[in-house]
Structures are given as structure tokens and as C-alpha cells.
Amino acid sequence: MELDLRGGVRAAPVAGDTPEERQALRFAPDPRDRDADPEHIARTARENEQDGLDSALVVQSSSWPDPWLVAGWALAATQRLRVAVAHRVGTTSPTVAARSLATLDRLSGGRAAAHLIVGSSDADVARDGDLLDKETRYRRAGEYLEVFRRSLTEHQEFDHHGEFYPVRGARSGLFARPRAELLSFGGSSSAGIDLAARHAEVYALPTLPLTATRWHIARARAAAAEHGRSLRFWRHVTVVTAPTDEDAEARARRIRQDAVRLASGPRAEHWLGSVQLDRDRERGRAADSDGTRQLSAYVDRNLAAAFVGSPATVAARIELLRAAGVGIVQLDMPAETDQDRDLRRDLIARLRAGYIPSRSRRIPHARRGW
């Protein structure tokens, strides 16, 4: 099975004064402050494309730059790279968001997609005025996705009379012509799987061990089959790599020490206010009032899930995900130095080796009946 290899585009560089500090702080929680740096966005997008990645994700949070605009800047700087925009249900009308996606898709020549989320932190969604609890947000998401998809596909005016989105005479004047999948959705709950099965082309898997990953794939496939549909599967992979396994293990230990030291320093509140720690506190993971221990626990959990090893070792682990049914792998790894990029290119080359795309995957998505 072909792997779609995905990177990421941030609106601004990771915090840190040196490449080594930025390498380490990638594994700490993300501060709520994030600038919009046009040169960084364009350069990062071009590096993703030059290194052989197929697509990139632009993430979303209540205080960060608008992901649609960041994605547009990244797409304008590239020719081949596809960009998936994280879009949180509830921040805007589904008809407006559908036109945003269709516009970005047409301006980029079919290279835009939307990754729809409900928001994993109650505190973060409340900052944008969304005070619904998570169960209600999922119920609203079902209605949102119904209107969203209709806005993307229906050429006739339509009405929708729902609990959250009353719409009269809606019709879009333009429609997406995507080269690949247009919509993805995540969420490990039954509600999340059901929404992906009914509305998305891609299901974003939780970061779990291989056996649990296989179980989630089987569960989501069965749910999609009930609706006469099929899904592709996307898995985020955090990577710590070096020329040898021993060097990679040593690098992971150094990153762990540096990340905790830097994040718990004089500006600790910068990291303690992160959305990830908001989520940890809501889930009872950060009950300890000591900020350093909260940060340390987050970094440890992040690194515990990472694929650590040489490019050959990491590629072998990713091949197991591919064999399990994962078709999209997002490589989350530092790219602060020339060596970082050499290691990323080495890993990508190993994942590409020996694979010849089937004829059907060479055909643009629009020609396959979107």
C-alpha cells in the first residue's frame, strides 16, 4: 500500500534561541503565543516539498494564527505539496467554512483539505466562545458535517432545519476539485469513529501501540462499511532519529533533559498555560500542582510514544503501520539543521524504496467521481 507522507507547517518557528533548543522544545507543550512569520511559513512549506513529503498539516488553537490563512500562504509558496487545514467545528458556519475550503482548493489547484476537529480541551474552545460540553460538541459536529458536505457537493439550493444550524436557500458558487482526500476526522470515541465513517475520507488514528492501532482500524472500517463507504487511515508519528540507534537513544535523552530544563525555567508560565496541559488537567493527568512535574510528565509521555532509532529502524517500525492498514503517516520530527533534513530525507527515501504507485492512485481524485 502506498504511503502518503505528511509533514507540518507552523506559522512561526518553535521557541528557542539555538537549533538545539528548538529541537528540544518541539517535545514540550506548545505555548499559547504564536506569531505569524511569512518567511518561516513559505520556507517550511518549500522544505516539506523539497524533502519529498506529499502533504503538510496546519494545526489550530484558540490563540494561534488563522490556519486557513497560514495554509494559503504555504500553498502559494509551493507547487506540489498538499495542505490539510485543521478546522474546529463551531468556530464558524459550515457553509462559510465549506466555501473557504473550496476557494483554497481551487486557488491551489486541488491541493487543500480540511481536518475537522471538535476540540480536545474545554478551556480552549471556551476561549472562542464555545461553551458546549464535549458530548454536545460531537452531536453538533454531526449536523455541521452534514451541512458542510452538502455545501461542497450540491449544485441546487438546499434548506437545513437542525438543532444548531438552520439554513435557507444555501448554495455554493464554486466546488472543490481535490487531487486527493478532501475531509478527515479524528477522535477515538465511538462518536468520533461514527462521524468519520459517515462523512470523512480519512480517519485520524490516536497514537497507540500497534495492536491497538489494528483494532481501531478494524473498528473504523466496519463502521464505514455500514454506510457503504471506505476510509483511509492517518497516523501521527513523533520521530527522534540519528545515524545509529545508539546515537538516537542518546539524542532522545538529551532532548528530554533540555526540554524540561528550558520549559521549566524563568518563563515556565509560558509553557504551563499551553492547551496540551489544559487538556491534561481536564483529564486528570496533571493533578500535581508542581509545574515542573507537569511539564516533565508531558515531555516523558511525548517521548515514550516516539519512534526512536536510525532512519532504517524508524522506517521498519513505520512499515508495520503500513502493513496494518495505515495509508498516511505524519512525520513529526525536528528539521532545524542540515543534518535534521538529511535524516528526514533518508527516512523518506527508505519509505519510498521499492514502492510503485498503482494506476488508480495516479488518477486525480476529481476524475474518480468526487
Short mmCIF file of C-alpha atoms in Angstrom, two decimals:
data_model
loop_
_atom_site.label_atom_id
_atom_site.label_comp_id
_atom_site.label_asym_id
_atom_site.label_seq_id
_atom_site.Cartn_x
_atom_site.Cartn_y
_atom_site.Cartn_z
CA MET A 1 0.00 0.00 0.00
CA GLU A 2 1.23 3.46 -0.92
CA LEU A 3 2.15 5.76 1.95
CA ASP A 4 1.16 9.40 1.84
CA LEU A 5 3.92 11.08 3.85
CA ARG A 6 2.85 14.17 5.72
CA GLY A 7 4.79 16.92 7.46
CA GLY A 8 3.67 20.11 9.10
CA VAL A 9 3.77 23.87 8.62
CA ARG A 10 3.86 26.14 11.66
CA ALA A 11 3.03 29.81 11.49
CA ALA A 12 6.30 30.68 13.27
CA PRO A 13 9.45 28.92 14.46
CA VAL A 14 9.46 26.82 17.63
CA ALA A 15 10.61 28.80 20.67
CA GLY A 16 14.34 28.67 21.40
CA ASP A 17 17.44 30.71 20.67
CA THR A 18 19.50 27.92 19.04
CA PRO A 19 18.75 24.93 16.80
CA GLU A 20 19.39 22.61 19.77
CA GLU A 21 16.90 24.48 21.96
CA ARG A 22 14.27 24.42 19.20
CA GLN A 23 14.87 20.69 18.65
CA ALA A 24 14.19 20.06 22.34
CA LEU A 25 11.22 22.40 22.73
CA ARG A 26 9.35 20.62 19.93
CA PHE A 27 8.72 17.95 22.56
CA ALA A 28 7.45 20.37 25.22
CA PRO A 29 3.87 21.69 25.30
CA ASP A 30 3.09 24.39 22.74
CA PRO A 31 2.83 27.91 24.27
CA ARG A 32 -0.35 29.81 23.52
CA ASP A 33 1.65 32.64 21.95
CA ARG A 34 2.49 32.06 18.28
CA ASP A 35 3.44 34.72 15.76
CA ALA A 36 2.71 34.72 12.04
CA ASP A 37 6.04 34.69 10.20
CA PRO A 38 5.56 34.73 6.39
CA GLU A 39 9.16 33.77 5.61
CA HIS A 40 9.07 30.84 8.01
CA ILE A 41 5.76 29.56 6.60
CA ALA A 42 7.00 29.73 2.99
CA ARG A 43 10.41 28.22 3.79
CA THR A 44 8.97 25.37 5.84
CA ALA A 45 6.42 24.55 3.16
CA ARG A 46 9.10 24.50 0.46
CA GLU A 47 11.35 22.30 2.61
CA ASN A 48 8.48 19.84 3.11
CA GLU A 49 8.05 19.70 -0.67
CA GLN A 50 11.77 19.51 -1.48
CA ASP A 51 12.36 16.71 1.04
CA GLY A 52 9.73 14.53 -0.63
CA LEU A 53 6.71 14.90 1.63
CA ASP A 54 3.31 14.71 -0.04
CA SER A 55 1.33 16.92 2.31
CA ALA A 56 1.52 19.01 5.47
CA LEU A 57 -0.82 19.79 8.35
CA VAL A 58 -1.54 23.28 9.68
CA VAL A 59 -2.74 23.00 13.27
CA GLN A 60 -5.29 25.09 15.13
CA SER A 61 -5.75 26.59 18.59
CA SER A 62 -7.76 29.47 20.04
CA SER A 63 -4.81 31.89 20.24
CA TRP A 64 -2.77 30.89 17.18
CA PRO A 65 -2.81 32.48 13.70
CA ASP A 66 -5.76 31.61 11.47
CA PRO A 67 -4.98 28.19 9.92
CA TRP A 68 -6.80 28.94 6.64
CA LEU A 69 -4.57 31.95 6.03
CA VAL A 70 -1.41 30.09 7.06
CA ALA A 71 -2.36 27.26 4.68
CA GLY A 72 -2.98 29.71 1.85
CA TRP A 73 0.48 31.23 2.32
CA ALA A 74 2.08 27.75 2.36
CA LEU A 75 0.21 26.67 -0.76
CA ALA A 76 1.22 29.84 -2.61
CA ALA A 77 4.89 29.08 -1.85
CA THR A 78 4.75 25.53 -3.28
CA GLN A 79 3.69 23.72 -6.43
CA ARG A 80 3.10 20.11 -5.40
CA LEU A 81 2.62 20.00 -1.62
CA ARG A 82 -0.93 19.41 -0.40
CA VAL A 83 -2.00 21.12 2.83
CA ALA A 84 -4.56 19.89 5.36
CA VAL A 85 -6.08 22.66 7.46
CA ALA A 86 -7.18 21.82 11.00
CA HIS A 87 -10.65 23.34 11.33
CA ARG A 88 -12.57 23.26 14.59
CA VAL A 89 -16.30 22.73 14.27
CA GLY A 90 -18.18 25.57 15.95
CA THR A 91 -15.87 28.45 15.11
CA THR A 92 -17.84 29.44 12.02
CA SER A 93 -20.87 28.48 9.95
CA PRO A 94 -20.49 25.22 7.96
CA THR A 95 -21.50 26.96 4.73
CA VAL A 96 -18.82 29.64 5.22
CA ALA A 97 -16.15 27.06 6.07
CA ALA A 98 -17.09 24.97 3.03
CA ARG A 99 -16.59 27.99 0.76
CA SER A 100 -13.24 28.69 2.43
CA LEU A 101 -12.11 25.13 1.71
CA ALA A 102 -13.44 25.15 -1.85
CA THR A 103 -11.77 28.51 -2.54
CA LEU A 104 -8.43 27.32 -1.16
CA ASP A 105 -8.73 24.10 -3.15
CA ARG A 106 -9.41 25.94 -6.42
CA LEU A 107 -6.70 28.55 -5.87
CA SER A 108 -4.13 25.83 -5.14
CA GLY A 109 -5.07 23.50 -7.99
CA GLY A 110 -6.69 20.85 -5.80
CA ARG A 111 -4.10 20.80 -3.02
CA ALA A 112 -6.24 21.76 0.00
CA ALA A 113 -8.02 19.57 2.54
CA ALA A 114 -9.76 20.07 5.88
CA HIS A 115 -9.06 18.12 9.05
CA LEU A 116 -12.17 18.63 11.15
CA ILE A 117 -11.90 18.57 14.95
CA VAL A 118 -14.28 19.17 17.86
CA GLY A 119 -11.65 20.49 20.30
CA SER A 120 -9.93 18.30 22.87
CA SER A 121 -9.85 20.94 25.63
CA ASP A 122 -12.98 22.54 27.09
CA ALA A 123 -10.90 25.51 28.24
CA ASP A 124 -9.51 26.15 24.77
CA VAL A 125 -12.85 26.03 22.93
CA ALA A 126 -14.37 28.32 25.58
CA ARG A 127 -11.81 30.98 24.64
CA ASP A 128 -13.56 31.20 21.27
CA GLY A 129 -16.96 31.43 22.92
CA ASP A 130 -17.88 27.74 22.59
CA LEU A 131 -19.28 26.69 25.98
CA LEU A 132 -20.81 23.37 24.97
CA ASP A 133 -19.63 20.20 26.68
CA LYS A 134 -17.78 17.62 24.61
CA GLU A 135 -20.77 15.29 24.17
CA THR A 136 -22.84 18.16 22.78
CA ARG A 137 -19.96 19.30 20.58
CA TYR A 138 -19.91 15.85 18.98
CA ARG A 139 -23.67 15.98 18.40
CA ARG A 140 -23.31 19.41 16.83
CA ALA A 141 -20.40 18.11 14.71
CA GLY A 142 -22.68 15.54 13.10
CA GLU A 143 -25.06 18.25 11.95
CA TYR A 144 -22.18 20.54 10.95
CA LEU A 145 -20.61 17.87 8.76
CA GLU A 146 -23.90 17.15 7.05
CA VAL A 147 -24.32 20.80 6.05
CA PHE A 148 -20.60 21.14 5.29
CA ARG A 149 -20.61 18.24 2.83
CA ARG A 150 -23.83 19.37 1.18
CA SER A 151 -22.29 22.82 0.68
CA LEU A 152 -19.30 21.17 -1.01
CA THR A 153 -21.30 18.96 -3.36
CA GLU A 154 -24.88 20.16 -4.01
CA HIS A 155 -25.41 22.38 -7.04
CA GLN A 156 -29.03 23.14 -6.16
CA GLU A 157 -30.21 25.36 -3.33
CA PHE A 158 -30.97 23.46 -0.14
CA ASP A 159 -32.53 24.11 3.25
CA HIS A 160 -31.49 22.55 6.52
CA HIS A 161 -33.58 22.72 9.68
CA GLY A 162 -31.45 21.42 12.53
CA GLU A 163 -30.76 21.89 16.20
CA PHE A 164 -27.69 24.05 15.63
CA TYR A 165 -27.66 25.23 12.01
CA PRO A 166 -30.87 26.47 10.36
CA VAL A 167 -30.04 27.17 6.70
CA ARG A 168 -32.31 28.52 3.97
CA GLY A 169 -31.55 28.52 0.26
CA ALA A 170 -27.88 27.66 0.64
CA ARG A 171 -25.81 27.11 -2.50
CA SER A 172 -22.13 27.49 -3.20
CA GLY A 173 -20.95 29.15 -6.40
CA LEU A 174 -17.77 27.06 -6.59
CA PHE A 175 -16.80 23.49 -5.83
CA ALA A 176 -13.62 21.74 -4.82
CA ARG A 177 -11.66 19.61 -7.30
CA PRO A 178 -9.25 17.87 -4.92
CA ARG A 179 -6.29 15.81 -6.07
CA ALA A 180 -6.68 13.55 -3.04
CA GLU A 181 -8.87 13.28 0.05
CA LEU A 182 -10.75 16.42 0.99
CA LEU A 183 -12.02 15.69 4.53
CA SER A 184 -10.51 13.93 7.53
CA PHE A 185 -11.76 13.47 11.07
CA GLY A 186 -10.28 12.05 14.28
CA GLY A 187 -11.44 11.06 17.73
CA SER A 188 -11.04 7.67 19.41
CA SER A 189 -14.55 7.62 20.91
CA SER A 190 -17.46 5.82 19.29
CA ALA A 191 -18.88 9.21 18.33
CA GLY A 192 -15.65 10.21 16.60
CA ILE A 193 -15.42 6.95 14.67
CA ASP A 194 -19.06 7.24 13.60
CA LEU A 195 -18.58 10.78 12.30
CA ALA A 196 -15.52 9.76 10.31
CA ALA A 197 -17.35 6.73 8.94
CA ARG A 198 -20.30 8.83 7.75
CA HIS A 199 -18.59 11.96 6.47
CA ALA A 200 -14.80 11.73 6.01
CA GLU A 201 -12.47 10.02 3.58
CA VAL A 202 -9.68 9.77 6.17
CA TYR A 203 -9.78 8.74 9.82
CA ALA A 204 -7.01 10.15 12.04
CA LEU A 205 -5.98 7.38 14.41
CA PRO A 206 -4.99 8.01 18.04
CA THR A 207 -1.34 7.45 18.91
CA LEU A 208 -1.46 3.95 20.34
CA PRO A 209 0.62 0.73 20.20
CA LEU A 210 0.42 -1.38 17.06
CA THR A 211 -2.12 -3.90 18.38
CA ALA A 212 -4.49 -1.14 19.48
CA THR A 213 -3.95 0.63 16.14
CA ARG A 214 -5.03 -2.51 14.28
CA TRP A 215 -8.14 -2.71 16.49
CA HIS A 216 -9.08 0.91 15.77
CA ILE A 217 -8.61 0.39 12.03
CA ALA A 218 -10.86 -2.68 12.07
CA ARG A 219 -13.48 -0.85 14.11
CA ALA A 220 -13.49 2.21 11.83
CA ARG A 221 -13.56 0.07 8.68
CA ALA A 222 -16.59 -1.80 9.97
CA ALA A 223 -18.34 1.47 10.84
CA ALA A 224 -17.68 2.90 7.37
CA ALA A 225 -18.88 -0.31 5.69
CA GLU A 226 -22.22 0.07 7.45
CA HIS A 227 -22.67 3.30 5.46
CA GLY A 228 -21.39 1.79 2.22
CA ARG A 229 -18.17 3.76 2.49
CA SER A 230 -14.44 3.16 2.98
CA LEU A 231 -11.75 5.07 4.85
CA ARG A 232 -8.04 5.69 4.62
CA PHE A 233 -6.10 5.87 7.88
CA TRP A 234 -3.75 8.56 9.12
CA ARG A 235 -1.29 8.09 11.98
CA HIS A 236 0.86 10.79 13.57
CA VAL A 237 4.40 9.56 14.36
CA THR A 238 6.83 11.51 16.51
CA VAL A 239 10.39 10.70 15.43
CA VAL A 240 13.78 11.04 17.12
CA THR A 241 16.46 9.84 14.75
CA ALA A 242 20.23 9.91 14.30
CA PRO A 243 22.73 7.99 12.15
CA THR A 244 22.71 5.00 14.55
CA ASP A 245 20.25 3.57 17.07
CA GLU A 246 22.66 4.34 19.90
CA ASP A 247 23.02 7.95 18.78
CA ALA A 248 19.24 8.28 18.53
CA GLU A 249 18.73 6.96 22.06
CA ALA A 250 21.35 9.40 23.35
CA ARG A 251 19.66 12.22 21.45
CA ALA A 252 16.28 11.35 22.97
CA ARG A 253 17.79 11.50 26.47
CA ARG A 254 19.38 14.87 25.71
CA ILE A 255 16.14 16.23 24.25
CA ARG A 256 14.25 15.13 27.35
CA GLN A 257 16.66 16.91 29.70
CA ASP A 258 16.81 20.07 27.60
CA ALA A 259 13.04 20.27 27.04
CA VAL A 260 12.25 20.03 30.76
CA ARG A 261 15.06 22.44 31.73
CA LEU A 262 14.07 25.06 29.16
CA ALA A 263 10.31 24.85 29.68
CA SER A 264 10.55 24.96 33.49
CA GLY A 265 12.98 27.88 33.53
CA PRO A 266 12.27 31.56 34.26
CA ARG A 267 9.43 31.67 31.70
CA ALA A 268 7.72 28.49 32.86
CA GLU A 269 4.27 30.11 32.78
CA HIS A 270 4.75 30.40 29.01
CA TRP A 271 4.52 26.59 28.73
CA LEU A 272 2.30 25.86 31.75
CA GLY A 273 -0.53 27.77 30.05
CA SER A 274 -0.44 25.51 26.98
CA VAL A 275 -3.52 23.85 25.52
CA GLN A 276 -1.93 20.42 25.97
CA LEU A 277 -1.64 20.95 29.72
CA ASP A 278 -5.18 22.34 29.81
CA ARG A 279 -6.25 19.02 28.32
CA ASP A 280 -4.09 17.05 30.77
CA ARG A 281 -5.64 18.86 33.71
CA GLU A 282 -9.16 18.23 32.42
CA ARG A 283 -8.37 14.52 32.08
CA GLY A 284 -6.75 14.27 35.49
CA ARG A 285 -3.25 13.74 34.11
CA ALA A 286 -1.83 16.90 35.69
CA ALA A 287 -3.28 16.74 39.20
CA ASP A 288 0.16 17.54 40.65
CA SER A 289 0.37 21.26 41.37
CA ASP A 290 4.12 21.33 40.74
CA GLY A 291 4.64 22.89 37.33
CA THR A 292 7.98 21.22 36.65
CA ARG A 293 6.48 17.79 37.26
CA GLN A 294 3.56 18.59 34.95
CA LEU A 295 5.96 19.62 32.19
CA SER A 296 8.23 16.63 32.83
CA ALA A 297 5.30 14.21 32.65
CA TYR A 298 4.18 15.70 29.33
CA VAL A 299 7.67 15.50 27.79
CA ASP A 300 8.12 11.93 29.06
CA ARG A 301 4.78 10.86 27.57
CA ASN A 302 5.62 12.55 24.26
CA LEU A 303 8.98 10.80 24.01
CA ALA A 304 7.61 7.45 25.22
CA ALA A 305 5.38 7.35 22.14
CA ALA A 306 8.17 8.43 19.77
CA PHE A 307 9.85 6.19 17.21
CA VAL A 308 13.50 6.41 18.29
CA GLY A 309 16.30 4.98 16.17
CA SER A 310 18.26 5.25 12.95
CA PRO A 311 16.32 6.00 9.74
CA ALA A 312 16.44 2.27 8.95
CA THR A 313 14.97 1.33 12.35
CA VAL A 314 12.27 4.00 12.22
CA ALA A 315 11.35 3.02 8.65
CA ALA A 316 10.96 -0.61 9.74
CA ARG A 317 8.53 0.43 12.50
CA ILE A 318 6.54 2.58 10.10
CA GLU A 319 6.37 -0.36 7.67
CA LEU A 320 4.50 -2.25 10.41
CA LEU A 321 1.93 0.55 10.48
CA ARG A 322 1.62 0.36 6.71
CA ALA A 323 1.10 -3.42 6.91
CA ALA A 324 -1.63 -2.81 9.50
CA GLY A 325 -3.50 -0.53 7.08
CA VAL A 326 -2.16 2.96 7.75
CA GLY A 327 -2.00 4.89 4.47
CA ILE A 328 -0.99 8.36 5.71
CA VAL A 329 1.95 8.81 8.08
CA GLN A 330 2.67 12.22 9.53
CA LEU A 331 6.36 12.54 10.38
CA ASP A 332 6.74 14.89 13.34
CA MET A 333 10.49 15.40 13.66
CA PRO A 334 12.91 18.31 14.09
CA ALA A 335 14.14 19.99 10.91
CA GLU A 336 16.26 22.74 12.43
CA THR A 337 19.64 21.87 10.88
CA ASP A 338 21.04 20.45 7.65
CA GLN A 339 21.64 17.14 9.48
CA ASP A 340 17.99 17.06 10.58
CA ARG A 341 16.87 17.45 6.99
CA ASP A 342 19.37 14.86 5.75
CA LEU A 343 17.95 12.39 8.27
CA ARG A 344 14.39 13.21 7.19
CA ARG A 345 15.26 12.74 3.53
CA ASP A 346 16.97 9.44 4.35
CA LEU A 347 13.87 8.21 6.18
CA ILE A 348 11.57 9.31 3.35
CA ALA A 349 13.76 7.59 0.76
CA ARG A 350 13.65 4.33 2.72
CA LEU A 351 9.86 4.52 2.96
CA ARG A 352 9.62 5.16 -0.78
CA ALA A 353 12.06 2.42 -1.78
CA GLY A 354 10.54 -0.33 -3.85
CA TYR A 355 7.06 1.16 -3.99
CA ILE A 356 5.40 1.73 -7.38
CA PRO A 357 2.06 3.57 -7.22
CA SER A 358 -0.86 1.75 -8.77
CA ARG A 359 -2.53 3.26 -11.81
CA SER A 360 -5.61 4.28 -9.78
CA ARG A 361 -3.52 6.44 -7.41
CA ARG A 362 -2.06 8.34 -10.35
CA ILE A 363 -5.52 9.48 -11.42
CA PRO A 364 -6.52 12.84 -9.87
CA HIS A 365 -9.22 12.50 -7.23
CA ALA A 366 -11.64 14.68 -9.18
CA ARG A 367 -11.64 12.18 -12.04
CA ARG A 368 -12.62 9.41 -9.66
CA GLY A 369 -16.01 10.90 -9.00
CA TRP A 370 -15.70 13.40 -6.13
#
